[in-house]
Short mmCIF file of C-alpha atoms in Angstrom, two decimals:
data_model
loop_
_atom_site.label_atom_id
_atom_site.label_comp_id
_atom_site.label_asym_id
_atom_site.label_seq_id
_atom_site.Cartn_x
_atom_site.Cartn_y
_atom_site.Cartn_z
CA MET A 25 0.09 -0.09 -0.10
CA TYR A 26 3.12 2.37 0.35
CA LEU A 27 6.43 2.56 -1.23
CA ARG A 28 9.03 5.27 -0.34
CA GLN A 29 9.97 7.29 -3.59
CA THR A 30 13.60 8.07 -2.17
CA PRO A 31 15.87 5.00 -0.98
CA SER A 32 17.27 5.31 2.55
CA GLU A 33 20.40 6.98 2.97
CA VAL A 34 21.71 4.08 5.20
CA THR A 35 20.70 1.02 3.11
CA GLY A 36 19.99 2.37 -0.18
CA GLU A 37 16.60 0.64 -0.32
CA HIS A 38 13.08 1.71 -0.62
CA THR A 39 10.83 1.27 2.22
CA ILE A 40 7.60 -0.51 1.42
CA LEU A 41 4.51 -1.47 3.65
CA MET A 42 2.11 -4.17 2.89
CA LEU A 43 -1.09 -5.37 3.90
CA HIS A 44 -2.29 -8.92 4.42
CA ALA A 45 -5.88 -9.67 5.09
CA LEU A 46 -6.24 -12.36 7.98
CA LYS A 47 -9.04 -14.65 7.80
CA SER A 48 -11.38 -14.74 10.58
CA ASP A 49 -14.94 -15.67 11.63
CA ASP A 50 -15.70 -11.95 12.63
CA VAL A 51 -14.99 -10.70 8.97
CA SER A 52 -17.32 -11.87 6.19
CA SER A 53 -15.11 -10.72 3.17
CA GLU A 54 -11.65 -9.62 2.44
CA LYS A 55 -12.77 -7.39 -0.17
CA TRP A 56 -12.07 -4.26 1.87
CA LEU A 57 -8.33 -4.61 0.81
CA ASP A 58 -9.03 -4.38 -2.81
CA PRO A 59 -9.36 -0.72 -2.98
CA PHE A 60 -5.97 -0.35 -1.33
CA VAL A 61 -4.45 -2.77 -4.17
CA VAL A 62 -5.95 -0.76 -7.03
CA ASP A 63 -4.98 2.47 -5.67
CA PHE A 64 -1.38 1.48 -5.19
CA ARG A 65 -1.01 -0.10 -8.62
CA LEU A 66 -2.30 3.10 -10.33
CA ARG A 67 0.01 5.37 -8.25
CA PHE A 68 2.82 2.96 -8.94
CA GLN A 69 2.19 2.88 -12.62
CA ALA A 70 2.17 6.77 -12.84
CA LEU A 71 5.50 6.87 -10.93
CA LEU A 72 7.47 4.28 -12.92
CA ALA A 73 8.40 6.79 -15.55
CA GLY A 74 9.85 9.08 -12.62
CA ARG A 75 11.20 7.95 -9.28
CA PHE A 76 11.12 4.42 -9.99
CA ARG A 77 12.79 4.54 -13.62
CA ASN A 78 15.77 2.81 -12.50
CA PHE A 79 13.74 -0.25 -11.26
CA GLY A 80 14.39 -3.58 -13.09
CA ALA A 81 11.63 -5.10 -15.09
CA ALA A 82 11.43 -8.15 -12.91
CA LEU A 83 11.05 -6.10 -9.81
CA CYS A 84 8.35 -3.75 -11.33
CA LEU A 85 6.28 -6.95 -12.28
CA THR A 86 6.72 -8.45 -8.87
CA ILE A 87 5.56 -5.40 -7.16
CA LEU A 88 2.51 -4.82 -9.88
CA ASP A 89 1.65 -8.60 -10.09
CA PRO A 90 -0.47 -7.92 -12.84
CA ARG A 91 -2.72 -10.50 -14.67
CA ILE A 92 -1.04 -11.37 -18.10
CA ARG A 93 -3.12 -14.66 -18.86
CA TYR A 94 -6.65 -14.62 -20.26
CA PRO A 95 -7.66 -18.10 -21.57
CA ASP A 96 -11.28 -17.17 -21.07
CA ALA A 97 -11.40 -13.78 -22.65
CA ASP A 98 -14.78 -12.96 -24.31
CA ALA A 99 -16.23 -10.77 -26.99
CA GLU A 100 -17.81 -8.26 -24.28
CA SER A 101 -14.48 -8.03 -22.48
CA LYS A 102 -12.75 -7.28 -25.80
CA MET A 103 -15.40 -4.37 -26.66
CA GLU A 104 -14.88 -2.82 -23.20
CA ALA A 105 -11.10 -2.84 -23.85
CA ILE A 106 -11.13 -0.10 -26.56
CA LYS A 107 -13.02 2.48 -23.94
CA HIS A 108 -10.14 2.26 -21.44
CA VAL A 109 -7.35 3.19 -24.00
CA LEU A 110 -7.33 6.88 -23.78
CA ARG A 111 -4.91 9.58 -25.13
CA PRO A 112 -3.31 12.13 -22.97
CA ASP A 113 -6.04 14.51 -23.96
CA GLY A 114 -8.64 12.06 -22.46
CA LYS A 115 -10.14 10.90 -25.77
CA PRO A 116 -10.27 7.76 -27.07
CA LEU A 117 -7.91 6.44 -29.83
CA SER A 118 -8.53 7.96 -33.17
CA PRO A 119 -8.92 6.23 -36.56
CA TYR A 120 -5.35 7.41 -37.33
CA ASP A 121 -4.18 5.83 -34.15
CA MET A 122 -5.71 2.49 -34.96
CA LYS A 123 -4.21 2.81 -38.39
CA ARG A 124 -0.87 3.34 -37.05
CA LEU A 125 -1.04 0.45 -34.72
CA GLN A 126 -2.23 -1.74 -37.49
CA ALA A 127 0.62 -0.72 -39.74
CA TYR A 128 3.10 -1.65 -36.98
CA SER A 129 1.39 -4.87 -36.46
CA SER A 130 1.77 -5.59 -40.25
CA ASN A 131 5.56 -4.78 -40.29
CA LEU A 132 5.01 -1.57 -42.49
CA VAL A 133 6.65 0.97 -39.99
CA ASP A 134 8.97 1.31 -37.14
CA HIS A 135 8.30 1.00 -33.49
CA HIS A 136 9.07 4.81 -33.28
CA LEU A 137 5.82 5.52 -34.75
CA ILE A 138 3.63 4.11 -31.94
CA LEU A 139 5.97 5.03 -28.88
CA ASP A 140 3.48 7.79 -27.98
CA LEU A 141 0.65 5.36 -27.78
CA LEU A 142 2.59 3.07 -25.67
CA PRO A 143 1.81 4.82 -22.20
CA SER A 144 -1.94 4.57 -23.12
CA LEU A 145 -1.74 0.72 -23.99
CA ALA A 146 0.40 -0.25 -21.02
CA ARG A 147 -1.55 1.49 -18.35
CA ALA A 148 -4.90 0.18 -19.83
CA TYR A 149 -3.25 -3.31 -20.04
CA PHE A 150 -1.60 -3.60 -16.67
CA SER A 151 -4.95 -2.32 -15.08
CA GLY A 152 -6.60 -5.33 -16.50
CA HIS A 153 -8.64 -3.76 -19.26
CA ILE A 154 -7.35 -5.34 -22.18
CA PRO A 155 -7.57 -9.13 -21.98
CA ALA A 156 -4.74 -10.30 -24.17
CA THR A 157 -2.50 -13.20 -23.00
CA LEU A 158 1.11 -12.07 -23.15
CA SER A 159 4.37 -13.88 -22.08
CA TYR A 160 6.46 -12.79 -19.16
CA SER A 161 9.07 -11.34 -21.33
CA GLN A 162 6.53 -9.61 -23.55
CA ALA A 163 4.74 -7.97 -20.32
CA ALA A 164 8.29 -7.14 -19.12
CA ILE A 165 9.02 -5.23 -22.60
CA LEU A 166 5.67 -3.52 -22.55
CA LEU A 167 6.19 -2.22 -19.17
CA THR A 168 9.67 -0.99 -19.81
CA LEU A 169 8.94 0.77 -23.01
CA GLY A 170 5.28 1.92 -22.02
CA LEU A 171 5.56 2.82 -18.33
CA GLN A 172 9.23 3.67 -17.61
CA CYS A 173 9.61 5.13 -21.14
CA LYS A 174 13.05 3.60 -21.64
CA THR A 175 14.83 2.67 -24.95
CA VAL A 176 15.46 -0.66 -26.49
CA ASP A 177 18.95 -0.58 -25.68
CA ASP A 178 18.07 -0.10 -21.80
CA ILE A 179 15.96 -3.32 -21.95
CA ALA A 180 18.52 -5.23 -23.74
CA GLN A 181 20.92 -4.26 -20.95
CA ASP A 182 18.11 -5.06 -18.17
CA LEU A 183 16.86 -8.52 -19.82
CA GLY A 184 20.15 -9.58 -21.11
CA LEU A 185 18.39 -9.96 -24.77
CA PRO A 186 19.48 -8.79 -28.15
CA ALA A 187 17.71 -5.76 -29.37
CA SER A 188 16.27 -7.90 -32.46
CA GLN A 189 14.76 -10.38 -30.17
CA ILE A 190 13.32 -7.59 -28.02
CA LEU A 191 11.69 -5.97 -30.93
CA ALA A 192 10.19 -9.21 -32.12
CA LEU A 193 8.68 -10.02 -28.89
CA PHE A 194 7.16 -6.34 -28.62
CA SER A 195 5.91 -6.68 -32.24
CA LYS A 196 4.13 -9.85 -31.12
CA SER A 197 2.46 -8.13 -27.93
CA ILE A 198 1.33 -5.19 -30.06
CA ARG A 199 -0.24 -7.45 -32.48
CA LYS A 200 -2.29 -9.19 -29.71
CA LEU A 201 -3.18 -5.67 -28.10
CA HIS A 202 -4.20 -4.34 -31.56
CA ALA A 203 -6.37 -7.34 -32.29
CA HIS A 204 -8.44 -7.09 -29.10
CA LEU A 205 -8.86 -3.27 -29.52
CA HIS A 206 -9.71 -3.78 -33.39
CA ALA A 207 -12.30 -6.27 -32.37
CA GLY A 208 -13.72 -4.25 -29.75
CA LYS A 209 -13.98 -1.50 -32.36
CA GLN A 210 -15.74 -3.71 -34.63
CA ALA A 211 -18.34 -4.73 -32.08
CA GLN A 212 -19.00 -1.19 -31.16
CA ILE A 213 -19.74 -0.20 -34.75
CA ALA A 214 -21.72 -3.31 -35.25
CA ARG A 215 -24.13 -2.36 -32.37
CA LYS A 216 -24.99 1.08 -33.97
CA LEU A 217 -26.01 -0.28 -37.37
CA PRO A 218 -29.59 -0.83 -37.86
CA ALA A 219 -30.90 -4.38 -37.33
CA ARG A 220 -31.40 -6.09 -40.50
CA LYS A 221 -34.98 -6.92 -41.37
CA GLU A 222 -35.98 -10.51 -42.34
CA LEU A 223 -37.65 -10.43 -45.92
CA LYS A 224 -40.55 -12.78 -46.31
CA ALA A 225 -41.75 -14.19 -49.90
CA ALA A 226 -45.32 -13.05 -50.76
CA THR A 227 -47.85 -15.85 -50.76
CA SER A 228 -49.04 -14.70 -54.18
CA LEU A 229 -45.51 -15.63 -55.63
CA LEU A 230 -45.69 -19.03 -54.34
CA LYS A 231 -48.86 -20.00 -55.94
CA PRO A 232 -47.70 -20.91 -59.51
CA TYR A 233 -44.94 -23.30 -58.02
CA ALA A 234 -47.79 -25.33 -56.00
CA VAL A 235 -48.47 -27.54 -59.03
CA GLY A 236 -46.30 -30.93 -59.19
CA VAL A 237 -43.67 -31.33 -61.62
CA ASP A 238 -45.69 -34.02 -63.24
CA GLU A 239 -48.71 -31.87 -63.58
CA ASP A 240 -46.62 -28.90 -64.71
CA LEU A 241 -44.82 -31.02 -67.42
CA GLU A 242 -48.44 -32.37 -68.71
CA GLU A 243 -49.90 -29.06 -68.87
CA GLY A 244 -46.92 -27.88 -70.94
#
């Protein structure tokens, strides 16, 4: 629930305070702890580009403890995902933003073209609003680039991976995020379209075909 922003002058470590809900017959539920967890995660994400920028990716993921596996994601959760990815001006992603994500997912442009969208994507993902399953390495790269605003070279040094492999993993994660956002956008548009009317054939048009084949041939 609390992480000191400045390290101790004696130990060089950051003080952290944690809460653990004890099971008791006098308490019907442990959900009273959830608001503290949500508040801490949001504030910690906001400070990752500042005071906690030097934290390693593994340490940040350990502190955040985000959900990165979504085997049961449904269409409704995908449609809700697009609502939570907001630009710095508080507005949803524009068609041009979606087009840039699509271009990068198709390997048509460099990753620098979407760097401005990464903080919004990373915050929405680590807050649990985009139900895309990522590997641990993909989540670490998304956190480092999107929340800590580091470079690919910084990630290579932190994770001990070559830059080419980092960009390949990053490209796969963006494709997954874009697929969910694109599906959500399609679902939103589909809901606004008018409902299709079922056409019924007139009974007068069916009368000439009521005669059997043999009778029709005999009459011909």
